[in-house]
Short mmCIF file of C-alpha atoms and ligand atoms in Angstrom, two decimals:
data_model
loop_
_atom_site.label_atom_id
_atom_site.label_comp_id
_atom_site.label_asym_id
_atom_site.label_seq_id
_atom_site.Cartn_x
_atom_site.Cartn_y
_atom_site.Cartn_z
CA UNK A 1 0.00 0.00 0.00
CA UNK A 2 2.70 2.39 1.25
CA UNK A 3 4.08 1.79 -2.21
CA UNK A 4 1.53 2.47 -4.19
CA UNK A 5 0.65 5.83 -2.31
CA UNK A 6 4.68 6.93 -2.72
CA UNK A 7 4.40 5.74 -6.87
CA UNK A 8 1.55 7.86 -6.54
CA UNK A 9 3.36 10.90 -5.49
CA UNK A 10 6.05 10.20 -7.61
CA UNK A 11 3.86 10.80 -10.61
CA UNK A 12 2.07 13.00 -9.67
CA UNK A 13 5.32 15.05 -9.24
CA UNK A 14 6.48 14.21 -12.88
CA UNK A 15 3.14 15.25 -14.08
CA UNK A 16 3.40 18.82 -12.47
CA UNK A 17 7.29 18.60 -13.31
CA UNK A 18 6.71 17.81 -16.68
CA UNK A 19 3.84 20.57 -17.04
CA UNK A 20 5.95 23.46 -15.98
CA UNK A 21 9.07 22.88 -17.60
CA UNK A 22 9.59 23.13 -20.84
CA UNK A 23 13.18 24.61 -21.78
CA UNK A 24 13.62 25.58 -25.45
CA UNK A 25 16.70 24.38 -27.40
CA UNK A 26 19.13 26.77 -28.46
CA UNK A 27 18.19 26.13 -32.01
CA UNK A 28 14.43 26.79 -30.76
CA UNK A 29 15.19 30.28 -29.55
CA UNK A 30 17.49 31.26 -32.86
CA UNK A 31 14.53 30.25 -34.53
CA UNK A 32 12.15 32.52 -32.17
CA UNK A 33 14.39 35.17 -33.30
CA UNK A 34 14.24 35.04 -36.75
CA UNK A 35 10.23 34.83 -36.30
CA UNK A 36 10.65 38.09 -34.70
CA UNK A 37 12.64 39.69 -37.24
CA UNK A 38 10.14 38.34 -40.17
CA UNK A 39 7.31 40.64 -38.68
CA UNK A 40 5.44 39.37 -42.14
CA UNK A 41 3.72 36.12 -43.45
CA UNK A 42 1.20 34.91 -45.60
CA UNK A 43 -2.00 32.82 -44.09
CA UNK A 44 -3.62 30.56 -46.76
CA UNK A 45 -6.44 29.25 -45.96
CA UNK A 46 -7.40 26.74 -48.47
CA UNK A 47 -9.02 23.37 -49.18
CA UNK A 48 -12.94 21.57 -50.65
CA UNK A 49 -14.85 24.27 -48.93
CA UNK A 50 -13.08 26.47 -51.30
CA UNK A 51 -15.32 24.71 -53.98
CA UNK A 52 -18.56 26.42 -52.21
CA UNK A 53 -17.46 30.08 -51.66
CA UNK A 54 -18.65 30.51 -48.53
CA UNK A 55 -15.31 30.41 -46.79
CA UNK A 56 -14.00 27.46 -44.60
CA UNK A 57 -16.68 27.47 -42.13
CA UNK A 58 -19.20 25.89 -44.85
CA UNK A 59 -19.92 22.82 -43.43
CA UNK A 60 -21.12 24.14 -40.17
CA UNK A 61 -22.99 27.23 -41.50
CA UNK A 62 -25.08 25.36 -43.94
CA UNK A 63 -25.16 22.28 -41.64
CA UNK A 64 -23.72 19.94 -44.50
CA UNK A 65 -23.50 15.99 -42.89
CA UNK A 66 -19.97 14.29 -43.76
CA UNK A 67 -21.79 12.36 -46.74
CA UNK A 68 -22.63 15.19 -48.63
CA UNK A 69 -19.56 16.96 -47.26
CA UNK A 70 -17.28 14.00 -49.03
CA UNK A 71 -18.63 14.89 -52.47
CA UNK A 72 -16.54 17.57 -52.54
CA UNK A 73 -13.11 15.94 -52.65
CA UNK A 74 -14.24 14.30 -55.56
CA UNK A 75 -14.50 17.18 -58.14
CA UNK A 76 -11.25 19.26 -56.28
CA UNK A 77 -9.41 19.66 -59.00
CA UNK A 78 -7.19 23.03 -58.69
CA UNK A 79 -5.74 23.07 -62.44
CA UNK A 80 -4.68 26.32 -61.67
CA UNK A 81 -2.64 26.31 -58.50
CA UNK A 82 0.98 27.45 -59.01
CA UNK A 83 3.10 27.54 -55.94
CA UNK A 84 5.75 28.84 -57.68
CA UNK A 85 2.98 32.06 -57.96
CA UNK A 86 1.83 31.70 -54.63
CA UNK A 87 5.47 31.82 -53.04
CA UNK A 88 6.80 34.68 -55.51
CA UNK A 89 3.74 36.89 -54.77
CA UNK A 90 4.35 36.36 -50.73
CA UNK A 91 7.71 37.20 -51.85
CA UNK A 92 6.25 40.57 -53.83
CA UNK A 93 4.45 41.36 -50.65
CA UNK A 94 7.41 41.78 -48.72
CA UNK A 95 6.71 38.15 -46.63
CA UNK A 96 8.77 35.76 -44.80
CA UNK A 97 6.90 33.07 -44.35
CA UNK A 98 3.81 31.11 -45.16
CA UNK A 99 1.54 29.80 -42.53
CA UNK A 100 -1.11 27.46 -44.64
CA UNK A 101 -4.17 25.14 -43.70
CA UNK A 102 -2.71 21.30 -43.86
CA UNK A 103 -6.39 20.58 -42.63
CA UNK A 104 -8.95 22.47 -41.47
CA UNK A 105 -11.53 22.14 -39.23
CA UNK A 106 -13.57 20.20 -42.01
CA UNK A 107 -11.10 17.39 -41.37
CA UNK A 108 -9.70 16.99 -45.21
CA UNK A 109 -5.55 17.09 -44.98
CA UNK A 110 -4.34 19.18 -47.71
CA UNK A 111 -0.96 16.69 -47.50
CA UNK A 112 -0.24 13.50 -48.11
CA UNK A 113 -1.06 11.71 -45.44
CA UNK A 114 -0.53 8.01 -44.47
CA UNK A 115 -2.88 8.24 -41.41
CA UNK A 116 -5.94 8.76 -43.16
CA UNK A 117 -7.34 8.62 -47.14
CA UNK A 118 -9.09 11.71 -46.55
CA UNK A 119 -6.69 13.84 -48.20
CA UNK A 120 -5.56 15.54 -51.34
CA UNK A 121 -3.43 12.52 -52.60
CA UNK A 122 -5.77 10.12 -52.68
CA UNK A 123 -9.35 11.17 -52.12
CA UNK A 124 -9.34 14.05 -55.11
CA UNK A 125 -9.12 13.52 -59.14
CA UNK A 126 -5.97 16.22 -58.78
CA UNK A 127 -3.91 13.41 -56.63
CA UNK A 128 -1.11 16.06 -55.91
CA UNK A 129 0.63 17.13 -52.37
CA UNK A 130 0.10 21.18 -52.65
CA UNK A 131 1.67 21.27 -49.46
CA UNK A 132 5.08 19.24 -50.87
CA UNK A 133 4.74 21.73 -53.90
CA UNK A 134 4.62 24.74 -51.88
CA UNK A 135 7.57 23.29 -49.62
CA UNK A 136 9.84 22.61 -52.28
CA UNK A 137 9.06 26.11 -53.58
CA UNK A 138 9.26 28.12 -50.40
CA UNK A 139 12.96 26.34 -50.25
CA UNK A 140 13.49 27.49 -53.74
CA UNK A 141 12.49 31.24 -53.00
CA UNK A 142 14.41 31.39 -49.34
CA UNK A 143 10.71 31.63 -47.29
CA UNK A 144 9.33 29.50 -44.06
CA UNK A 145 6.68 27.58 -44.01
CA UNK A 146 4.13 26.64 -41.47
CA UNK A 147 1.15 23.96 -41.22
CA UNK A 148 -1.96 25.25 -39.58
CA UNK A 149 -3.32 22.60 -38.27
CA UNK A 150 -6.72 21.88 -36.88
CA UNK A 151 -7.24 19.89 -33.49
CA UNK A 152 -11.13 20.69 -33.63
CA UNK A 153 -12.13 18.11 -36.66
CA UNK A 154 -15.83 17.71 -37.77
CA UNK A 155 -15.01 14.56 -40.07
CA UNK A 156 -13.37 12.10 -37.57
CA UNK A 157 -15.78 9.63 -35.63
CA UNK A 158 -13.97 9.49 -32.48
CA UNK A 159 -13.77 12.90 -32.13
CA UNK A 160 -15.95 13.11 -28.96
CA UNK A 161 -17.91 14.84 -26.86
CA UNK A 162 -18.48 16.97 -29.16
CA UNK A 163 -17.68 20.40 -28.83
CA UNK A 164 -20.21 23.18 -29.88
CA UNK A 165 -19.48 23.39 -33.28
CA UNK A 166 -19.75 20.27 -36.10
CA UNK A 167 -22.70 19.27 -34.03
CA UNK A 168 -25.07 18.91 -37.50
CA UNK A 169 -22.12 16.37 -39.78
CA UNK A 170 -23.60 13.29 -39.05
CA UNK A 171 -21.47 12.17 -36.71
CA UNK A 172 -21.43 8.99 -33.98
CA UNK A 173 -22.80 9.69 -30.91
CA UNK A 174 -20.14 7.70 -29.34
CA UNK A 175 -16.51 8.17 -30.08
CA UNK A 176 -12.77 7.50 -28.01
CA UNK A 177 -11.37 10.92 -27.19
CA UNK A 178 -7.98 8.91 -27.08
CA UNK A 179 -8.39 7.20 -30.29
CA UNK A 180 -8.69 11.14 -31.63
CA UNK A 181 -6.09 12.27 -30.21
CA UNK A 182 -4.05 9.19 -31.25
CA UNK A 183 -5.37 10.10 -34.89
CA UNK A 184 -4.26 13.50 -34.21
CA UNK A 185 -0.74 13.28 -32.88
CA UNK A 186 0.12 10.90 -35.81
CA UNK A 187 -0.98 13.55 -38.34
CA UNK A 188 0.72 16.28 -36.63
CA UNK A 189 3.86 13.45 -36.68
CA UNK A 190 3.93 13.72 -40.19
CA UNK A 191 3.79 16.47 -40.82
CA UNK A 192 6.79 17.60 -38.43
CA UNK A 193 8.84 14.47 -39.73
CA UNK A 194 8.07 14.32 -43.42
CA UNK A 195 8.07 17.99 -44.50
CA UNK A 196 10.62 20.84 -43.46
CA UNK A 197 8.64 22.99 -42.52
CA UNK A 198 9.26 26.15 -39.53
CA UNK A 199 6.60 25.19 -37.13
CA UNK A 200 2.88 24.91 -36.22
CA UNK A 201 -0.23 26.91 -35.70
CA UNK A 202 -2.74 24.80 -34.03
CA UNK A 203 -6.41 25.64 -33.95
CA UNK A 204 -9.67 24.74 -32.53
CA UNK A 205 -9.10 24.20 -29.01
CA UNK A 206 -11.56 26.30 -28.04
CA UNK A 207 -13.77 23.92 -29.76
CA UNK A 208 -14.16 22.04 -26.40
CA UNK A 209 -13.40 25.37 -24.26
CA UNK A 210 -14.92 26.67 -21.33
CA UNK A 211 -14.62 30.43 -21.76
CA UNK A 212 -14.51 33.85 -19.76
CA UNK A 213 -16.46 35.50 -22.33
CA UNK A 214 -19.16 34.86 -24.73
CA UNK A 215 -18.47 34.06 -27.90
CA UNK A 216 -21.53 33.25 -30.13
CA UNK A 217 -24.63 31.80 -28.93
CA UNK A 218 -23.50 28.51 -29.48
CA UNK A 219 -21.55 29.25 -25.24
CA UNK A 220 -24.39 26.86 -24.64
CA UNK A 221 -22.50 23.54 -26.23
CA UNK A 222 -19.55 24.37 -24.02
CA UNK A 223 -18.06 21.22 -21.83
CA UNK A 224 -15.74 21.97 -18.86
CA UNK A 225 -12.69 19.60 -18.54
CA UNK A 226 -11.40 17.93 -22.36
CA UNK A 227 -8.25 17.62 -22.03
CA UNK A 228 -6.09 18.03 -25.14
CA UNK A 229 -2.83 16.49 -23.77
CA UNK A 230 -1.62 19.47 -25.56
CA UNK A 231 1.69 19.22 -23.70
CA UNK A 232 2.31 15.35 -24.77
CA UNK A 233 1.53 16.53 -28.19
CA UNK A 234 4.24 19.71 -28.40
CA UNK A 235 6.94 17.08 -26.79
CA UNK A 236 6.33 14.73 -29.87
CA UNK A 237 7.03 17.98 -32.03
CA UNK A 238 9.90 18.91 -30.56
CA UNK A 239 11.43 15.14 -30.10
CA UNK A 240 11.18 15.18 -33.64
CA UNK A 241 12.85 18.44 -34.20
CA UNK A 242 13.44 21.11 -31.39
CA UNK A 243 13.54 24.26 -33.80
CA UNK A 244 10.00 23.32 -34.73
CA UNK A 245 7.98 26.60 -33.23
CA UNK A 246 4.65 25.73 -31.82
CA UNK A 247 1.43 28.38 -31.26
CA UNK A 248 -1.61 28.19 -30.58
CA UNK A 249 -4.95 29.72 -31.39
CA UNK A 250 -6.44 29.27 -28.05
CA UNK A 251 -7.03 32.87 -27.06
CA UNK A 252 -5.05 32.14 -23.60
CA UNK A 253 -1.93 32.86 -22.14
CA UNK A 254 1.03 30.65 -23.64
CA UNK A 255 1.28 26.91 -22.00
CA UNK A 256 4.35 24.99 -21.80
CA UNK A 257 5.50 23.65 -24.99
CA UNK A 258 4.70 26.86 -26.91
CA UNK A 259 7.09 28.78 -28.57
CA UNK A 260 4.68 32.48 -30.04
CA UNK A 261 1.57 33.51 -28.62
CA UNK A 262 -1.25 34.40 -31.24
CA UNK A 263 -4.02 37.00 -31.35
CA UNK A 264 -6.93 36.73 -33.74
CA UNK A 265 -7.61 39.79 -35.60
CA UNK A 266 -6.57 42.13 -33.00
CA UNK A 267 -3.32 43.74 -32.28
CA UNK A 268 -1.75 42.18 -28.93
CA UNK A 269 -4.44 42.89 -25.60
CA UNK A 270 -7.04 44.64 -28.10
CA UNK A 271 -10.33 42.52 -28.17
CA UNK A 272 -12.56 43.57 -30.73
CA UNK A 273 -13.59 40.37 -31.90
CA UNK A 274 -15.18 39.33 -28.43
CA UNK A 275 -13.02 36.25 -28.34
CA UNK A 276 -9.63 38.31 -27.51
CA UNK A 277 -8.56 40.07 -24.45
CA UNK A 278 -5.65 37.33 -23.40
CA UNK A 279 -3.06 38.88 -21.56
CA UNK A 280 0.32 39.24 -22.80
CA UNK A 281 2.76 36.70 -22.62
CA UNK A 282 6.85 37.13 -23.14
CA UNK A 283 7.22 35.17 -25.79
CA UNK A 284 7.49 36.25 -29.50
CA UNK A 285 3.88 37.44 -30.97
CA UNK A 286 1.78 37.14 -33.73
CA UNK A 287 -1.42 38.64 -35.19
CA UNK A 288 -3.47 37.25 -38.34
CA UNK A 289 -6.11 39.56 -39.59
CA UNK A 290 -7.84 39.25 -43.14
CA UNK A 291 -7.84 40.82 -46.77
CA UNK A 292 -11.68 41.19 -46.74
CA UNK A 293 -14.02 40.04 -44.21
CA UNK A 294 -13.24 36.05 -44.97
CA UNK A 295 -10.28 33.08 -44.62
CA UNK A 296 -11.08 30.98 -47.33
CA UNK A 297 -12.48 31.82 -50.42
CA UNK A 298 -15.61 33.78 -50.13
CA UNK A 299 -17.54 34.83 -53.12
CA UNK A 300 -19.83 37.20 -51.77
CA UNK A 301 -17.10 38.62 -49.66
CA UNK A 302 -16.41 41.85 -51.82
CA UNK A 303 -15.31 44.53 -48.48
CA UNK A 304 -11.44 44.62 -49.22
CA UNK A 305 -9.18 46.73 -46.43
CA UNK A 306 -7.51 49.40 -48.53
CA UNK A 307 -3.56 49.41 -49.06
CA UNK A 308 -3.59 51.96 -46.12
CA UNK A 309 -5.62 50.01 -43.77
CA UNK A 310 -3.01 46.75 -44.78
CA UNK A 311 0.12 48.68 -44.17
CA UNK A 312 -0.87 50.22 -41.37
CA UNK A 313 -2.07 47.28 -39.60
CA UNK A 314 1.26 45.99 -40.24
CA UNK A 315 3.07 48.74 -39.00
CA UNK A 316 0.98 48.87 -35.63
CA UNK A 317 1.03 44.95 -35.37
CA UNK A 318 5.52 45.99 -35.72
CA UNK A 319 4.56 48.85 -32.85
CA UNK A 320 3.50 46.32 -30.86
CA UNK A 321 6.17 43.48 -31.14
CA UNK A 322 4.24 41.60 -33.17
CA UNK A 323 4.11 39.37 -36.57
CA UNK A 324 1.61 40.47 -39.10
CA UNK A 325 -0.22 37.19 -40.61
CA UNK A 326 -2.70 38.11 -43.27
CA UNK A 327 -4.68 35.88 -44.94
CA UNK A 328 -5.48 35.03 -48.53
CA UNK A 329 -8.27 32.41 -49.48
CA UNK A 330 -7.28 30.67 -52.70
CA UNK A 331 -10.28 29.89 -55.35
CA UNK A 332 -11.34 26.49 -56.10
CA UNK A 333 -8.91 26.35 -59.08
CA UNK A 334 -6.37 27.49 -56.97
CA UNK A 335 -5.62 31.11 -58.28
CA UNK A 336 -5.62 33.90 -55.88
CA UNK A 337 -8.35 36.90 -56.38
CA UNK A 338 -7.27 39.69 -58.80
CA UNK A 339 -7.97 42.52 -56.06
CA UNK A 340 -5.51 40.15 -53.78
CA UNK A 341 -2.57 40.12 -55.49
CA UNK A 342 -2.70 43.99 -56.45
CA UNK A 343 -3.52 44.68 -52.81
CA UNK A 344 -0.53 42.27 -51.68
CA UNK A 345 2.19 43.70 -54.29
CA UNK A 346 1.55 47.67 -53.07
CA UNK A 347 1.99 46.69 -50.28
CA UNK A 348 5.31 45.06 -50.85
CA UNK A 349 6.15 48.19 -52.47
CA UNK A 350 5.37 50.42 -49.55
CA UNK A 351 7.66 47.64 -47.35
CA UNK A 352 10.24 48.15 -50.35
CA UNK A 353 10.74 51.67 -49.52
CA UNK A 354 9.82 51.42 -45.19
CA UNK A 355 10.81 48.32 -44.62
CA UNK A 356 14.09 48.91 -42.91
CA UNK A 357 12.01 50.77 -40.53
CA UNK A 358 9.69 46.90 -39.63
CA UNK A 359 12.16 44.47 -40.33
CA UNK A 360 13.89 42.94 -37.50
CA UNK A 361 12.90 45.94 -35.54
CA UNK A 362 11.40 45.24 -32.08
CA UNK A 363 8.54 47.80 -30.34
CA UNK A 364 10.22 51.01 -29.67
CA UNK A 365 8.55 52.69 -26.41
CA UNK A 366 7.20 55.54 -27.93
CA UNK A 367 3.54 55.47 -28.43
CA UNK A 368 0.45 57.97 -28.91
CA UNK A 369 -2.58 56.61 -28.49
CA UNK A 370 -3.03 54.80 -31.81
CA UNK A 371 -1.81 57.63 -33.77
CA UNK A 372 1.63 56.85 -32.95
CA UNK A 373 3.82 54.09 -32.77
CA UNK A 374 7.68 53.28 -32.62
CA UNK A 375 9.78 50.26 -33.65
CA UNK A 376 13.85 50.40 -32.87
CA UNK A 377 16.25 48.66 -34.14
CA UNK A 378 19.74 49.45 -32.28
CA UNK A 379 20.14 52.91 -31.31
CA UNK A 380 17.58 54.03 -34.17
CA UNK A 381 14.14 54.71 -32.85
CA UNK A 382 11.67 55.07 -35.68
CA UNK A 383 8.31 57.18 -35.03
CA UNK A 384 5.17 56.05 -37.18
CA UNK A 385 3.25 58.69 -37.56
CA UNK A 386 -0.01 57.06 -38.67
CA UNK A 387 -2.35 59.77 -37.79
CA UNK A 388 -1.57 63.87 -38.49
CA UNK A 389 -4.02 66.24 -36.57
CA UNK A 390 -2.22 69.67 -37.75
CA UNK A 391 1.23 69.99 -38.24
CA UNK A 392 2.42 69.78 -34.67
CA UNK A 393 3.39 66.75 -32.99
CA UNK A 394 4.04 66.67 -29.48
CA UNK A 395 5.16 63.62 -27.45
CA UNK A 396 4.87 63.33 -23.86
CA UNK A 397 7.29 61.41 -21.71
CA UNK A 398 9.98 61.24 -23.79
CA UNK A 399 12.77 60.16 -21.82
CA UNK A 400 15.55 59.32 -24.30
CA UNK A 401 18.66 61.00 -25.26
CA UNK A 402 18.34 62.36 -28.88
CA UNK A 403 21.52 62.45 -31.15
CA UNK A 404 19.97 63.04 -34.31
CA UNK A 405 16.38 63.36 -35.50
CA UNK A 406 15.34 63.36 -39.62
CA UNK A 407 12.25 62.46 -42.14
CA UNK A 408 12.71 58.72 -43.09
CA UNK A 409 11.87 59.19 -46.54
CA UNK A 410 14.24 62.00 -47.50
CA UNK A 411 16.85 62.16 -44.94
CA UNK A 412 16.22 66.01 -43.89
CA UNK A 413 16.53 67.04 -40.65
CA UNK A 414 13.80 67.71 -38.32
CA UNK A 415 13.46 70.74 -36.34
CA UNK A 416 12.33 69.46 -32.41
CA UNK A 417 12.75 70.90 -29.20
CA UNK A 418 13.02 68.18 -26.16
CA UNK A 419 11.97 69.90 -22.82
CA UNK A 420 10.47 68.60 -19.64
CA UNK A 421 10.58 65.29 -21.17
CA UNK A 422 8.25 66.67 -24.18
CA UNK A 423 9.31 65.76 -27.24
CA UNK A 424 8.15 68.66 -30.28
CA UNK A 425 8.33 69.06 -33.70
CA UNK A 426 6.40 69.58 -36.96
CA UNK A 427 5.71 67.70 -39.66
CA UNK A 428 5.08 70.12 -42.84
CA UNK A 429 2.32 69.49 -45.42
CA UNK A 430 4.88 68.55 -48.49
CA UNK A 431 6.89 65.87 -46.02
CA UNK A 432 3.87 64.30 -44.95
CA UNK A 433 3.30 60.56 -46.28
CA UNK A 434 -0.17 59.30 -47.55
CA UNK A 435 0.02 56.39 -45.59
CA UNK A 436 2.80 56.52 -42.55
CA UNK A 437 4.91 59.41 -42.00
CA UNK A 438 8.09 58.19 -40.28
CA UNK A 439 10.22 59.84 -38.37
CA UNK A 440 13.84 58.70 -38.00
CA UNK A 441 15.70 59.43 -34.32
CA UNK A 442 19.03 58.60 -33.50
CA UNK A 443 19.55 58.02 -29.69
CA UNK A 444 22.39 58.68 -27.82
C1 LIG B 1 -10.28 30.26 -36.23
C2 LIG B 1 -10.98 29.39 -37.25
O1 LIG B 1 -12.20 28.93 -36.76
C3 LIG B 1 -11.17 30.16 -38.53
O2 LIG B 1 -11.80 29.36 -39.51
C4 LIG B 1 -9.83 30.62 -39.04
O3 LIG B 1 -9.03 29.50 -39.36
C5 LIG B 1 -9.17 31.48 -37.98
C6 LIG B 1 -7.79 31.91 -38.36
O4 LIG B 1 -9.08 30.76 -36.76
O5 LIG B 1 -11.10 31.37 -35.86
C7 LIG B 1 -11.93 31.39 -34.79
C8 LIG B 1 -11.65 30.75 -33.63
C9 LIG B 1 -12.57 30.81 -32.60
C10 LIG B 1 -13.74 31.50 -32.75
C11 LIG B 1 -13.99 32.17 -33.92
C12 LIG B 1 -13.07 32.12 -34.95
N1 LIG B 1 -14.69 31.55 -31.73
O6 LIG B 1 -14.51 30.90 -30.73
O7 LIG B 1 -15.72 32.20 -31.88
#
């Protein structure tokens, strides 16, 4: 008895051990570093529920049951994808990396997979691994690529309970949460071991999630206590390769095991979306927002954010130490939307001319309310003036020692005064920038 009860201690130990110590390899935090230089990737969010255009949440919204659901494989058949065009216009855009959907919540791998026929391979008259393609490509062009991946999965049998979404796909009312997990982990395995790919960006989770907040009316569905063995799963990843870095979209503080920390469509803290709000962690940060209103290909969707709204998003996302994922939704033949790629490429062109003032820059600590933000790189602080009311700018709490201060774009000095810890100085109407005036200060 007294043996059992002391085993019982001893794991319990390792469990809590094991849960609060995860220590990064050194190859792990060189990679965490180049993340945070990249500040800019592409999201893709592609696969059969491109077929419908109603973006990737099809199968729920128009309560389609897996049957029906599995037609679509059948006629995927994406003549027109090009990775070579995908990667060169991330590349145009002025992006490091590509973050793309090896399976969504629908449950179709986009990949080859060995674990399960439902996949591109062999399930779809096109029988070809985009995601090998886009690897092989991303390799070519000198860009990283990620696999979303989704945990929540409306296909598989055993995944159960249920959480509150998929409830309508025709599912089993019985299922082994192990089994799915099992299922899972061997996907994920694959993915890590048979592609080289830069990490993960897991999704879903709050699928099963008790939540502060409420998200949609579907709070109702919500069941306490799954548990994801989410650590078990992120030391699989990085047994197979250490540099591998792991986020996820769960809207909560970083765990153990992760390696970023991810907001959804809101800059770092901001929660506009309802389901944001997490507090901020210390680990390298991301943010993914949109081109229009939808992930995957939406053909009703026709509200595109301007060039200005883009860039500046970026350059605020960069304000506040984070990445800047945005998404584009492939069509069914696998071609990217006209108003995308001209969108994507002025963009590029903006980071062409600014980007040495994002690029592995970290958040300077100069901010105005949202009309100002900093990045700094070194002893160069760079003010992003993103909002002009008259030509005055004054900037409170200023505390740094100023060696030199000129206009980005043209190199001219600019007048200032620095007293009391208020920083002044005016920005004229002809050296005022359309979309981001920056300001360029050398410290002392
Ligand atoms: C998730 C996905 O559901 C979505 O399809 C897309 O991939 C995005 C990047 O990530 O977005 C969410 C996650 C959770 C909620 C809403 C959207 N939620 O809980 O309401």
């Amino acid at each position: 008895m007294k043996k059992i009860v002391i085993l019982f201690l001893v794991l319990i130990c390792q469990g809590l051990i094991s849960q609060e110590k995860y220590t990064p390899a050194k190859e792990n935090l060189e990679a965490r570093s180049w993340f945070e230089d990249a500040k800019f990737g592409m999201f893709i969010h592609w696969g059969v529920y491109s077929l419908l255009g109603d973006a990737e949440w099809v199968m729920q919204h128009q309560d389609i049951p897996i049957d029906r659901y599995e037609l679509l494989p059948t006629f995927f058949n994406p003549i027109d994808f090009d990775a070579k065009e995908i990667v060169t216009l991330a590349k145009e855009a002025g992006m490091k990396y590509i973050t793309i959907t090896t399976k969504h919540h629908d449950g179709f791998a986009m990949y080859d997979s060995k674990v399960s026929d439902y996949n591109i391979v062999a399930a779809t008259p096109y029988g070809k691994d985009i995601f090998r393609m886009l690897e092989q490509e991303c390799k070519k062009q000198g860009i990283k690529l990620f696999a979303y991946y989704s945990q929540l999965d409306w296909h598989h049998p055993d995944y159960f309970p249920r959480g509150w979404t998929g409830r309508k796909t025709g599912r089993p009312e019985t299922g082994n949460w192990e089994a799915y997990l099992a299922y899972q982990d061997a996907q994920i395995k694959e993915l890590a071991e048979n592609y080289d790919i830069a990490g993960f960006w897991f999704d879903g989770w709050w699928d099963q999630a008790p939540h502060k907040t409420d998200w949609h009316e579907a709070v109702e569905y919500r069941i306490k206590g799954i548990d994801w063995k989410l650590e078990r799963t992120y030391k699989m990843i990085h047994e197979v390769d250490p540099k591998l870095l792991i986020g996820n979209n769960h809207h909560e503080l970083p765990i153990a095991g992760e390696d970023f920390q991810m907001f959804e469509r809101d800059l770092p803290g901001k929660n506009t979306t309802g389901f944001g709000g997490a507090e901020i962690g210390s680990l390298p940060l991301e943010t993914c927002e949109t081109i229009n209103q939808s992930w995957g290909f939406n053909l009703q969707d026709g509200k595109h954010k301007s060039v200005k709204e883009l860039v500046l998003y970026l350059v605020k996302a960069a304000g506040n130490n984070a990445n800047f994922l945005l998404n584009v939704g492939p069509m069914p033949n696998g071609g990217i939307q006209e108003e995308h790629k001209t969108r994507l490429r002025t963009v590029g062109k903006w980071l062409q001319a600014n980007g040495e003032t994002i690029y592995g820059t970290r958040q300077g600590n100069v901010t105005v309310e949202e009309k100002i933000v900093s990045t700094q790189k070194g002893n160069i602080l760079y003010l992003h003036i993103l909002e002009l009311t008259g030509e005055e700018v004054r900037i409170p709490d200023f505390d740094r020692k100023i060696k030199k201060i000129s206009f980005f774009t043209d190199k001219t000095p600019v007048d200032f005064t620095l007293r009391k810890g208020e920083l002044k100085f005016s920005v004229p109407e002809n050296k005022r920038e359309h979309i981001d005036t920056i300001i360029e200060i050398t410290l002392k």
